[in-house]
CSV table of C-alpha atoms in Angstrom, one decimal:
chain,number,residue,atom,x,y,z
A,1,VAL,CA,45.8,-40.6,43.2
A,2,GLN,CA,43.2,-40.3,45.8
A,3,HIS,CA,40.3,-40.7,43.3
A,4,PHE,CA,41.8,-44.2,42.1
A,5,HIS,CA,42.0,-45.3,45.7
A,6,GLN,CA,38.2,-44.5,46.1
A,7,LEU,CA,37.4,-46.1,42.9
A,8,ALA,CA,39.3,-49.3,44.1
A,9,GLN,CA,37.1,-49.2,47.3
A,10,THR,CA,34.0,-49.3,45.2
A,11,LEU,CA,35.3,-52.2,43.3
A,12,ARG,CA,36.6,-54.2,46.3
A,13,ASP,CA,34.0,-56.9,45.7
A,14,ALA,CA,34.9,-57.5,42.1
A,15,ARG,CA,36.3,-61.0,41.1
A,16,PHE,CA,38.4,-59.8,38.3
A,17,VAL,CA,38.9,-56.2,36.9
A,18,VAL,CA,40.6,-55.3,33.6
A,19,ASP,CA,41.8,-51.7,33.5
A,20,ILE,CA,42.1,-50.5,29.9
A,21,GLY,CA,44.7,-47.6,29.7
A,22,SER,CA,46.0,-48.7,33.0
A,23,ASN,CA,49.1,-46.4,32.9
A,24,ASP,CA,51.7,-47.1,35.6
A,25,GLY,CA,49.2,-49.1,37.6
A,26,ILE,CA,47.5,-46.3,39.5
A,27,LEU,CA,44.2,-48.3,39.9
A,28,LEU,CA,45.9,-51.6,39.8
A,29,LYS,CA,47.8,-51.0,43.0
A,30,PRO,CA,45.1,-50.2,45.3
A,31,LEU,CA,43.1,-53.0,43.8
A,32,ARG,CA,45.9,-55.2,44.6
A,33,ASP,CA,46.1,-53.9,48.2
A,34,LEU,CA,42.4,-54.7,48.6
A,35,GLY,CA,43.1,-58.3,47.3
A,36,VAL,CA,41.2,-57.8,44.1
A,37,ARG,CA,42.7,-59.6,41.0
A,38,ALA,CA,43.2,-57.1,38.2
A,39,LEU,CA,45.0,-56.8,35.0
A,40,GLY,CA,46.1,-53.7,33.2
A,41,VAL,CA,46.1,-53.0,29.5
A,42,GLU,CA,48.6,-50.3,28.5
A,43,PRO,CA,50.0,-49.6,24.9
A,44,SER,CA,53.0,-47.6,26.2
A,45,ILE,CA,56.0,-50.0,26.6
A,46,ASN,CA,57.8,-47.9,29.0
A,47,VAL,CA,54.7,-47.1,31.2
A,48,SER,CA,53.6,-50.8,31.3
A,49,ARG,CA,57.3,-51.8,32.3
A,50,ILE,CA,56.9,-49.5,35.3
A,51,ALA,CA,53.6,-51.2,36.4
A,52,ASN,CA,55.0,-54.8,35.7
A,53,ASP,CA,58.2,-53.9,37.7
A,54,LEU,CA,56.0,-53.1,40.6
A,55,GLY,CA,54.4,-56.4,40.4
A,56,LEU,CA,51.2,-55.0,38.8
A,57,GLN,CA,50.2,-57.5,36.1
A,58,THR,CA,50.0,-55.5,32.9
A,59,HIS,CA,49.6,-56.5,29.3
A,60,THR,CA,51.4,-54.3,26.9
A,61,ALA,CA,49.2,-53.7,24.0
A,62,PHE,CA,46.3,-51.4,22.4
A,63,PHE,CA,42.9,-52.9,23.5
A,64,ASP,CA,41.5,-54.5,20.4
A,65,ALA,CA,40.3,-58.1,19.3
A,66,ALA,CA,43.8,-59.5,19.5
A,67,CYS,CA,44.3,-58.2,23.1
A,68,VAL,CA,41.0,-59.7,23.9
A,69,ASP,CA,42.0,-63.1,22.5
A,70,HIS,CA,45.2,-62.8,24.6
A,71,ILE,CA,43.5,-61.9,27.9
A,72,LEU,CA,40.7,-64.8,27.4
A,73,SER,CA,43.5,-67.5,26.6
A,74,ARG,CA,44.9,-66.8,30.1
A,75,ASN,CA,41.9,-65.5,32.3
A,76,GLU,CA,38.0,-65.8,32.7
A,77,HIS,CA,35.9,-63.0,31.5
A,78,PRO,CA,36.4,-60.0,33.9
A,79,ASP,CA,33.3,-58.9,35.9
A,80,VAL,CA,34.5,-55.3,35.7
A,81,ILE,CA,36.2,-53.5,32.9
A,82,VAL,CA,37.4,-49.9,33.7
A,83,ALA,CA,38.3,-47.3,30.9
A,84,SER,CA,39.5,-44.1,32.6
A,85,SER,CA,40.2,-41.3,30.3
A,86,VAL,CA,40.3,-43.6,27.1
A,87,PHE,CA,37.3,-42.7,25.0
A,88,THR,CA,38.8,-39.3,24.1
A,89,HIS,CA,41.7,-41.0,22.5
A,90,LEU,CA,39.9,-43.7,20.3
A,91,GLU,CA,39.8,-43.6,16.5
A,92,ASN,CA,36.8,-46.0,16.4
A,93,PRO,CA,34.7,-46.2,19.6
A,94,HIS,CA,32.5,-48.8,18.1
A,95,LEU,CA,35.2,-51.2,17.6
A,96,PHE,CA,36.5,-50.6,21.1
A,97,VAL,CA,33.0,-51.3,22.4
A,98,GLU,CA,32.7,-54.5,20.4
A,99,SER,CA,35.9,-55.7,22.1
A,100,VAL,CA,34.6,-54.8,25.5
A,101,LYS,CA,31.3,-56.8,24.8
A,102,ARG,CA,33.5,-59.9,23.8
A,103,LEU,CA,35.6,-59.8,26.9
A,104,LEU,CA,33.2,-58.6,29.7
A,105,ALA,CA,31.4,-61.3,31.7
A,106,PRO,CA,27.5,-61.3,30.9
A,107,ASP,CA,26.6,-59.9,34.4
A,108,GLY,CA,29.7,-57.5,34.2
A,109,THR,CA,30.1,-53.9,34.5
A,110,PHE,CA,31.8,-51.4,32.1
A,111,LEU,CA,32.9,-48.2,33.9
A,112,ILE,CA,33.9,-45.4,31.6
A,113,GLU,CA,35.3,-42.3,33.4
A,114,ASN,CA,36.0,-38.9,32.2
A,115,GLY,CA,35.2,-39.9,28.6
A,116,ALA,CA,32.9,-38.6,25.9
A,117,LEU,CA,31.0,-40.9,23.8
A,118,LYS,CA,30.9,-39.2,20.2
A,119,ALA,CA,29.1,-42.1,18.6
A,120,GLY,CA,26.3,-44.3,19.5
A,121,ILE,CA,26.9,-47.7,21.1
A,122,ARG,CA,24.4,-50.3,19.9
A,123,ASN,CA,23.0,-53.4,21.2
A,124,PHE,CA,23.1,-52.7,25.1
A,125,ARG,CA,19.9,-53.5,27.0
A,126,PHE,CA,18.6,-52.5,30.3
A,127,ASN,CA,15.7,-53.6,32.5
A,128,GLU,CA,15.7,-50.7,35.0
A,129,SER,CA,12.4,-48.9,35.5
A,130,LEU,CA,12.1,-46.0,33.4
A,131,VAL,CA,10.7,-43.9,36.4
A,132,ASP,CA,13.8,-44.9,38.3
A,133,LEU,CA,16.1,-44.0,35.6
A,134,LEU,CA,14.2,-40.4,35.1
A,135,ASN,CA,14.7,-39.8,38.9
A,136,CYS,CA,18.4,-40.4,38.5
A,137,VAL,CA,19.1,-37.9,35.6
A,138,GLU,CA,22.0,-35.5,36.3
A,139,MET,CA,22.2,-33.7,32.9
A,140,MET,CA,20.1,-33.5,29.8
A,141,SER,CA,20.9,-32.2,26.4
A,142,PRO,CA,18.5,-30.5,24.1
A,143,ALA,CA,16.2,-33.0,22.4
A,144,GLU,CA,17.3,-34.3,18.9
A,145,ARG,CA,15.7,-36.4,16.4
A,146,ALA,CA,16.7,-40.1,16.5
A,147,ALA,CA,15.7,-43.4,15.1
A,148,GLY,CA,16.4,-46.7,16.6
A,149,GLU,CA,16.3,-50.2,14.8
A,150,GLU,CA,13.4,-51.4,17.0
A,151,SER,CA,11.4,-48.1,17.0
A,152,SER,CA,10.0,-45.3,15.1
A,153,PRO,CA,11.9,-42.2,14.8
A,154,MET,CA,11.5,-39.9,17.9
A,155,VAL,CA,12.7,-36.7,19.5
A,156,VAL,CA,14.9,-37.4,22.7
A,157,PRO,CA,17.6,-35.8,24.7
A,158,ALA,CA,20.9,-37.4,25.7
A,159,MET,CA,21.0,-38.0,29.4
A,160,LYS,CA,23.7,-38.4,31.9
A,161,VAL,CA,22.2,-40.8,34.5
A,162,LYS,CA,23.9,-41.9,37.8
A,163,SER,CA,23.9,-45.4,39.1
A,164,PHE,CA,22.6,-46.8,35.8
A,165,ASN,CA,23.6,-50.3,34.7
A,166,PHE,CA,23.2,-52.0,31.3
A,167,THR,CA,22.2,-55.7,31.8
A,168,GLU,CA,22.8,-57.5,28.7
A,169,VAL,CA,24.0,-57.2,25.0
A,170,THR,CA,21.7,-58.2,22.1
A,171,LYS,CA,22.8,-60.7,19.5
A,172,PHE,CA,21.7,-58.7,16.4
């Protein structure tokens, strides 16, 4: 519980937060207490009912294109989307990320916690200095051969980088 209170503190300046896999509102409650507008998305009927009964706005649905349509028909694009312990439960991470891209505000933040990306996510861009990025590397895998759509084949490691932000999504 303490972790989610600390996370809420880091999000206290957000305009609108969508918490995917919001459970019983464990993050929604401290956000509400801080005055941050938040919406949970929780597929479990019983669990989302607990959150709603506590006055924590929660949409009962799996997060997909239809859910995004529902949210956008009633709200603006969120400036923060949180997905805590969600990626390990996804059948198709790429479709999930496509839905996130549709929902998230252009200047928004997509926060993934305790997840493992098992497939590449395409079309995200960044404009941070590569020198700054390399100074923030926390972990690095062995190098593997990779090829991008905009580059020649190369050998690169996967990296875990702290305080790294994607800035936009390409249109191709």
